[in-house]
Amino acid sequence: MIHYIEALVPDRPPLLKRMEEEARKEFIPIIQLPSIQFLRVLLQLHRPKRILEVGTAIGYSAIWFANAVPDCDIVTLEISEEMVNRARKNIEEANLSDRITVIHRDACEGLEIDKPFDLVFIDAAKGQYMKFFNHYVPHLRTGGLLICDNVLLHGMVVDSIVPRRKRTMTNRLRVFNRFLAEHPALETSFVPIGDGIALCIKREGI
Ligand code: MG
């Protein structure tokens, strides 16, 4: 089914296609096509002006977001210096350097933020989502959207047998998903698209 849905995703600019190819060859985890197309529709409904992305990688999703909402600005955090450089190059090639700011930083350390965000997208180290939540969701405006990618972790969060080296990450994601689902200030939906997306609207009180 995934190939069928992928084939229905509209054609992308050559830069995005080249990035998809690079990611595939080098095993760089970028968001899956059906997921990014879903987020594109969602972003056009929500129309955020300020987006915070946790986990830039090569800048693929940031470029998609910027294209989807032409008047938004994006701040994106990335821990790897190599990825930061590659992302900046791609963003420059996409002519989006004035709207996408890549910050070389370990997102676990938090960030000084002066203005609230309309959307927070979490897509970095899967074992650290709770930390990211605690740092950044307080800076999401009421009515803002929190989107977390990879929350089903190739189905491992529902499997009873998980490879040993994935157990900590899987358990942490299970705790995180439960936390989102039960949070009194969030309205959350888990969408089994791509690698699983958690979609939350923030109410008062975080
Ligand atoms: Mg992802």
PDB file of C-alpha atoms and ligand atoms in Angstrom:
ATOM      1  CA  MET A   1       0.000   0.000   0.000  1.00  0.00           C
ATOM      2  CA  ILE A   2       2.837   2.393   0.809  1.00  0.00           C
ATOM      3  CA  HIS A   3       4.137   2.322  -2.773  1.00  0.00           C
ATOM      4  CA  TYR A   4       0.672   3.085  -4.061  1.00  0.00           C
ATOM      5  CA  ILE A   5       0.333   6.126  -1.769  1.00  0.00           C
ATOM      6  CA  GLU A   6       3.891   7.237  -2.529  1.00  0.00           C
ATOM      7  CA  ALA A   7       3.126   7.199  -6.226  1.00  0.00           C
ATOM      8  CA  LEU A   8       0.216   9.563  -5.588  1.00  0.00           C
ATOM      9  CA  VAL A   9       2.401  12.207  -3.917  1.00  0.00           C
ATOM     10  CA  PRO A  10       2.754  15.139  -6.320  1.00  0.00           C
ATOM     11  CA  ASP A  11       6.040  15.584  -8.144  1.00  0.00           C
ATOM     12  CA  ARG A  12       8.733  17.475  -6.208  1.00  0.00           C
ATOM     13  CA  PRO A  13      11.303  20.029  -7.331  1.00  0.00           C
ATOM     14  CA  PRO A  14      14.610  18.437  -8.487  1.00  0.00           C
ATOM     15  CA  LEU A  15      16.403  19.555  -5.296  1.00  0.00           C
ATOM     16  CA  LEU A  16      14.013  17.618  -3.052  1.00  0.00           C
ATOM     17  CA  LYS A  17      14.273  14.570  -5.302  1.00  0.00           C
ATOM     18  CA  ARG A  18      18.064  14.721  -5.146  1.00  0.00           C
ATOM     19  CA  MET A  19      17.881  14.958  -1.350  1.00  0.00           C
ATOM     20  CA  GLU A  20      15.602  11.916  -1.237  1.00  0.00           C
ATOM     21  CA  GLU A  21      18.154  10.028  -3.316  1.00  0.00           C
ATOM     22  CA  GLU A  22      21.058  11.099  -1.073  1.00  0.00           C
ATOM     23  CA  ALA A  23      19.128  10.108   2.041  1.00  0.00           C
ATOM     24  CA  ARG A  24      18.329   6.705   0.580  1.00  0.00           C
ATOM     25  CA  LYS A  25      21.931   6.005  -0.436  1.00  0.00           C
ATOM     26  CA  GLU A  26      23.476   7.231   2.799  1.00  0.00           C
ATOM     27  CA  PHE A  27      20.792   5.907   5.169  1.00  0.00           C
ATOM     28  CA  ILE A  28      19.986   9.400   6.425  1.00  0.00           C
ATOM     29  CA  PRO A  29      16.604   9.246   8.161  1.00  0.00           C
ATOM     30  CA  ILE A  30      14.344  11.766   6.420  1.00  0.00           C
ATOM     31  CA  ILE A  31      10.588  11.863   6.749  1.00  0.00           C
ATOM     32  CA  GLN A  32       8.630   9.497   4.526  1.00  0.00           C
ATOM     33  CA  LEU A  33       6.817  10.858   1.501  1.00  0.00           C
ATOM     34  CA  PRO A  34       3.214  10.082   2.546  1.00  0.00           C
ATOM     35  CA  SER A  35       3.947  11.678   5.938  1.00  0.00           C
ATOM     36  CA  ILE A  36       5.378  14.879   4.527  1.00  0.00           C
ATOM     37  CA  GLN A  37       2.505  15.208   2.074  1.00  0.00           C
ATOM     38  CA  PHE A  38       0.079  14.751   4.973  1.00  0.00           C
ATOM     39  CA  LEU A  39       1.897  17.455   6.952  1.00  0.00           C
ATOM     40  CA  ARG A  40       1.844  19.715   3.931  1.00  0.00           C
ATOM     41  CA  VAL A  41      -1.953  19.580   3.840  1.00  0.00           C
ATOM     42  CA  LEU A  42      -2.095  20.069   7.593  1.00  0.00           C
ATOM     43  CA  LEU A  43       0.219  23.075   7.484  1.00  0.00           C
ATOM     44  CA  GLN A  44      -1.924  24.725   4.857  1.00  0.00           C
ATOM     45  CA  LEU A  45      -4.918  24.342   7.175  1.00  0.00           C
ATOM     46  CA  HIS A  46      -3.078  25.566  10.261  1.00  0.00           C
ATOM     47  CA  ARG A  47      -0.995  28.274   8.509  1.00  0.00           C
ATOM     48  CA  PRO A  48       1.756  28.641  11.126  1.00  0.00           C
ATOM     49  CA  LYS A  49       3.909  31.769  11.022  1.00  0.00           C
ATOM     50  CA  ARG A  50       6.664  30.421  13.254  1.00  0.00           C
ATOM     51  CA  ILE A  51       7.812  26.817  13.225  1.00  0.00           C
ATOM     52  CA  LEU A  52      10.364  25.129  15.463  1.00  0.00           C
ATOM     53  CA  GLU A  53      11.838  21.903  14.131  1.00  0.00           C
ATOM     54  CA  VAL A  54      13.873  19.612  16.371  1.00  0.00           C
ATOM     55  CA  GLY A  55      16.189  17.561  14.132  1.00  0.00           C
ATOM     56  CA  THR A  56      17.139  19.145  10.787  1.00  0.00           C
ATOM     57  CA  ALA A  57      19.158  16.332   9.163  1.00  0.00           C
ATOM     58  CA  ILE A  58      19.783  17.574   5.583  1.00  0.00           C
ATOM     59  CA  GLY A  59      16.966  20.146   5.712  1.00  0.00           C
ATOM     60  CA  TYR A  60      14.461  18.103   3.728  1.00  0.00           C
ATOM     61  CA  SER A  61      11.357  18.618   5.875  1.00  0.00           C
ATOM     62  CA  ALA A  62      12.216  22.266   6.600  1.00  0.00           C
ATOM     63  CA  ILE A  63      12.284  22.963   2.852  1.00  0.00           C
ATOM     64  CA  TRP A  64       8.935  21.190   2.415  1.00  0.00           C
ATOM     65  CA  PHE A  65       7.386  23.202   5.252  1.00  0.00           C
ATOM     66  CA  ALA A  66       8.706  26.490   3.889  1.00  0.00           C
ATOM     67  CA  ASN A  67       7.296  25.656   0.462  1.00  0.00           C
ATOM     68  CA  ALA A  68       3.921  24.660   1.921  1.00  0.00           C
ATOM     69  CA  VAL A  69       3.445  27.906   3.859  1.00  0.00           C
ATOM     70  CA  PRO A  70       5.104  30.746   1.956  1.00  0.00           C
ATOM     71  CA  ASP A  71       4.969  33.264   4.813  1.00  0.00           C
ATOM     72  CA  CYS A  72       6.331  31.154   7.674  1.00  0.00           C
ATOM     73  CA  ASP A  73       9.739  31.279   9.317  1.00  0.00           C
ATOM     74  CA  ILE A  74      11.442  28.153  10.567  1.00  0.00           C
ATOM     75  CA  VAL A  75      14.025  27.636  13.276  1.00  0.00           C
ATOM     76  CA  THR A  76      15.561  24.187  13.144  1.00  0.00           C
ATOM     77  CA  LEU A  77      17.987  22.509  15.549  1.00  0.00           C
ATOM     78  CA  GLU A  78      20.600  19.943  14.566  1.00  0.00           C
ATOM     79  CA  ILE A  79      23.259  18.247  16.675  1.00  0.00           C
ATOM     80  CA  SER A  80      25.593  17.098  13.863  1.00  0.00           C
ATOM     81  CA  GLU A  81      27.907  19.686  12.381  1.00  0.00           C
ATOM     82  CA  GLU A  82      28.121  17.778   9.112  1.00  0.00           C
ATOM     83  CA  MET A  83      24.318  17.751   8.797  1.00  0.00           C
ATOM     84  CA  VAL A  84      24.142  21.455   9.676  1.00  0.00           C
ATOM     85  CA  ASN A  85      26.506  22.284   6.819  1.00  0.00           C
ATOM     86  CA  ARG A  86      24.668  20.111   4.352  1.00  0.00           C
ATOM     87  CA  ALA A  87      21.286  21.487   5.431  1.00  0.00           C
ATOM     88  CA  ARG A  88      22.491  25.074   5.067  1.00  0.00           C
ATOM     89  CA  LYS A  89      23.772  24.327   1.577  1.00  0.00           C
ATOM     90  CA  ASN A  90      20.479  22.741   0.513  1.00  0.00           C
ATOM     91  CA  ILE A  91      18.457  25.571   2.045  1.00  0.00           C
ATOM     92  CA  GLU A  92      20.580  28.095   0.206  1.00  0.00           C
ATOM     93  CA  GLU A  93      20.049  26.207  -3.027  1.00  0.00           C
ATOM     94  CA  ALA A  94      16.300  26.344  -2.355  1.00  0.00           C
ATOM     95  CA  ASN A  95      16.583  30.127  -1.848  1.00  0.00           C
ATOM     96  CA  LEU A  96      15.185  29.798   1.660  1.00  0.00           C
ATOM     97  CA  SER A  97      18.108  30.981   3.792  1.00  0.00           C
ATOM     98  CA  ASP A  98      16.174  34.087   4.825  1.00  0.00           C
ATOM     99  CA  ARG A  99      13.283  31.999   6.210  1.00  0.00           C
ATOM    100  CA  ILE A 100      14.984  28.888   7.613  1.00  0.00           C
ATOM    101  CA  THR A 101      17.535  29.285  10.396  1.00  0.00           C
ATOM    102  CA  VAL A 102      19.601  26.197  11.135  1.00  0.00           C
ATOM    103  CA  ILE A 103      21.070  26.207  14.645  1.00  0.00           C
ATOM    104  CA  HIS A 104      23.929  23.853  15.455  1.00  0.00           C
ATOM    105  CA  ARG A 105      22.899  22.637  18.868  1.00  0.00           C
ATOM    106  CA  ASP A 106      22.087  19.584  20.943  1.00  0.00           C
ATOM    107  CA  ALA A 107      18.319  20.002  21.273  1.00  0.00           C
ATOM    108  CA  CYS A 108      18.502  18.224  24.656  1.00  0.00           C
ATOM    109  CA  GLU A 109      20.095  21.374  26.033  1.00  0.00           C
ATOM    110  CA  GLY A 110      17.142  23.622  25.232  1.00  0.00           C
ATOM    111  CA  LEU A 111      17.218  27.010  23.577  1.00  0.00           C
ATOM    112  CA  GLU A 112      16.592  30.601  24.569  1.00  0.00           C
ATOM    113  CA  ILE A 113      13.279  31.494  22.933  1.00  0.00           C
ATOM    114  CA  ASP A 114      11.769  34.981  22.991  1.00  0.00           C
ATOM    115  CA  LYS A 115       8.571  34.519  20.950  1.00  0.00           C
ATOM    116  CA  PRO A 116       6.148  31.568  21.008  1.00  0.00           C
ATOM    117  CA  PHE A 117       5.908  29.164  18.092  1.00  0.00           C
ATOM    118  CA  ASP A 118       2.734  28.191  16.222  1.00  0.00           C
ATOM    119  CA  LEU A 119       4.032  24.723  15.475  1.00  0.00           C
ATOM    120  CA  VAL A 120       6.673  22.465  17.023  1.00  0.00           C
ATOM    121  CA  PHE A 121       7.863  19.485  14.994  1.00  0.00           C
ATOM    122  CA  ILE A 122       9.864  16.868  16.878  1.00  0.00           C
ATOM    123  CA  ASP A 123      11.913  14.521  14.698  1.00  0.00           C
ATOM    124  CA  ALA A 124      15.316  14.020  16.387  1.00  0.00           C
ATOM    125  CA  ALA A 125      16.710  11.313  18.756  1.00  0.00           C
ATOM    126  CA  LYS A 126      13.755   9.013  19.405  1.00  0.00           C
ATOM    127  CA  GLY A 127      14.766   8.285  23.002  1.00  0.00           C
ATOM    128  CA  GLN A 128      14.731  11.979  23.931  1.00  0.00           C
ATOM    129  CA  TYR A 129      11.231  13.053  22.946  1.00  0.00           C
ATOM    130  CA  MET A 130      10.186  13.722  26.542  1.00  0.00           C
ATOM    131  CA  LYS A 131      13.160  16.045  27.002  1.00  0.00           C
ATOM    132  CA  PHE A 132      12.330  17.872  23.779  1.00  0.00           C
ATOM    133  CA  PHE A 133       8.724  18.179  24.905  1.00  0.00           C
ATOM    134  CA  ASN A 134       9.734  19.699  28.228  1.00  0.00           C
ATOM    135  CA  HIS A 135      12.083  22.192  26.592  1.00  0.00           C
ATOM    136  CA  TYR A 136       9.977  23.343  23.667  1.00  0.00           C
ATOM    137  CA  VAL A 137       6.257  22.720  24.158  1.00  0.00           C
ATOM    138  CA  PRO A 138       6.068  25.472  26.824  1.00  0.00           C
ATOM    139  CA  HIS A 139       7.040  27.800  23.942  1.00  0.00           C
ATOM    140  CA  LEU A 140       4.178  26.604  21.753  1.00  0.00           C
ATOM    141  CA  ARG A 141       1.235  28.992  21.745  1.00  0.00           C
ATOM    142  CA  THR A 142      -2.170  27.874  22.974  1.00  0.00           C
ATOM    143  CA  GLY A 143      -3.967  26.420  19.963  1.00  0.00           C
ATOM    144  CA  GLY A 144      -0.598  25.588  18.405  1.00  0.00           C
ATOM    145  CA  LEU A 145       0.268  22.241  16.902  1.00  0.00           C
ATOM    146  CA  LEU A 146       2.775  19.731  18.210  1.00  0.00           C
ATOM    147  CA  ILE A 147       3.769  17.108  15.663  1.00  0.00           C
ATOM    148  CA  CYS A 148       6.064  14.193  16.518  1.00  0.00           C
ATOM    149  CA  ASP A 149       7.405  11.861  13.849  1.00  0.00           C
ATOM    150  CA  ASN A 150       8.383   8.181  14.197  1.00  0.00           C
ATOM    151  CA  VAL A 151       6.208   7.561  17.256  1.00  0.00           C
ATOM    152  CA  LEU A 152       5.395   3.996  16.141  1.00  0.00           C
ATOM    153  CA  LEU A 153       9.056   3.150  15.480  1.00  0.00           C
ATOM    154  CA  HIS A 154       8.487   0.655  12.643  1.00  0.00           C
ATOM    155  CA  GLY A 155       5.740  -0.904  14.738  1.00  0.00           C
ATOM    156  CA  MET A 156       8.177  -1.740  17.543  1.00  0.00           C
ATOM    157  CA  VAL A 157       6.133   0.230  20.078  1.00  0.00           C
ATOM    158  CA  VAL A 158       3.330  -2.305  19.639  1.00  0.00           C
ATOM    159  CA  ASP A 159       5.474  -5.446  19.317  1.00  0.00           C
ATOM    160  CA  SER A 160       6.056  -7.641  22.341  1.00  0.00           C
ATOM    161  CA  ILE A 161       9.521  -8.701  21.150  1.00  0.00           C
ATOM    162  CA  VAL A 162      11.943  -5.850  20.473  1.00  0.00           C
ATOM    163  CA  PRO A 163      15.669  -6.227  19.611  1.00  0.00           C
ATOM    164  CA  ARG A 164      17.762  -5.615  22.731  1.00  0.00           C
ATOM    165  CA  ARG A 165      19.533  -2.529  21.388  1.00  0.00           C
ATOM    166  CA  LYS A 166      16.218  -0.870  20.551  1.00  0.00           C
ATOM    167  CA  ARG A 167      14.535  -1.600  23.880  1.00  0.00           C
ATOM    168  CA  THR A 168      15.349   1.602  25.769  1.00  0.00           C
ATOM    169  CA  MET A 169      14.291   3.783  22.851  1.00  0.00           C
ATOM    170  CA  THR A 170      11.107   1.765  22.311  1.00  0.00           C
ATOM    171  CA  ASN A 171      10.159   1.859  25.988  1.00  0.00           C
ATOM    172  CA  ARG A 172      10.776   5.589  26.148  1.00  0.00           C
ATOM    173  CA  LEU A 173       8.552   6.158  23.117  1.00  0.00           C
ATOM    174  CA  ARG A 174       5.803   4.032  24.678  1.00  0.00           C
ATOM    175  CA  VAL A 175       5.965   6.171  27.823  1.00  0.00           C
ATOM    176  CA  PHE A 176       5.996   9.316  25.697  1.00  0.00           C
ATOM    177  CA  ASN A 177       2.992   8.271  23.595  1.00  0.00           C
ATOM    178  CA  ARG A 178       1.012   7.414  26.729  1.00  0.00           C
ATOM    179  CA  PHE A 179       2.059  10.756  28.227  1.00  0.00           C
ATOM    180  CA  LEU A 180       0.739  12.625  25.160  1.00  0.00           C
ATOM    181  CA  ALA A 181      -2.484  10.637  25.115  1.00  0.00           C
ATOM    182  CA  GLU A 182      -3.211  11.331  28.794  1.00  0.00           C
ATOM    183  CA  HIS A 183      -2.004  14.931  28.937  1.00  0.00           C
ATOM    184  CA  PRO A 184      -4.906  17.132  30.081  1.00  0.00           C
ATOM    185  CA  ALA A 185      -3.697  20.124  28.032  1.00  0.00           C
ATOM    186  CA  LEU A 186      -3.364  18.222  24.753  1.00  0.00           C
ATOM    187  CA  GLU A 187      -5.806  16.866  22.225  1.00  0.00           C
ATOM    188  CA  THR A 188      -3.849  14.087  20.536  1.00  0.00           C
ATOM    189  CA  SER A 189      -4.313  11.779  17.598  1.00  0.00           C
ATOM    190  CA  PHE A 190      -1.885   9.031  16.566  1.00  0.00           C
ATOM    191  CA  VAL A 191      -1.790   8.700  12.820  1.00  0.00           C
ATOM    192  CA  PRO A 192      -0.368   5.430  11.431  1.00  0.00           C
ATOM    193  CA  ILE A 193       1.109   7.061   8.352  1.00  0.00           C
ATOM    194  CA  GLY A 194       4.783   6.609   7.435  1.00  0.00           C
ATOM    195  CA  ASP A 195       6.517   5.725  10.688  1.00  0.00           C
ATOM    196  CA  GLY A 196       3.670   7.040  12.825  1.00  0.00           C
ATOM    197  CA  ILE A 197       2.874  10.653  13.602  1.00  0.00           C
ATOM    198  CA  ALA A 198       1.487  12.071  16.836  1.00  0.00           C
ATOM    199  CA  LEU A 199      -0.601  15.136  16.205  1.00  0.00           C
ATOM    200  CA  CYS A 200      -1.476  17.313  19.202  1.00  0.00           C
ATOM    201  CA  ILE A 201      -3.290  20.589  19.700  1.00  0.00           C
ATOM    202  CA  LYS A 202      -2.158  22.468  22.761  1.00  0.00           C
ATOM    203  CA  ARG A 203      -4.798  23.857  25.070  1.00  0.00           C
ATOM    204  CA  GLU A 204      -4.147  26.162  28.041  1.00  0.00           C
ATOM    205  CA  GLY A 205      -1.843  25.079  30.783  1.00  0.00           C
ATOM    206  CA  ILE A 206       1.583  23.767  29.790  1.00  0.00           C
TER     207      ILE A 206
HETATM  208 MG    MG B   1      11.463  11.148  11.176  1.00  0.00          MG
END
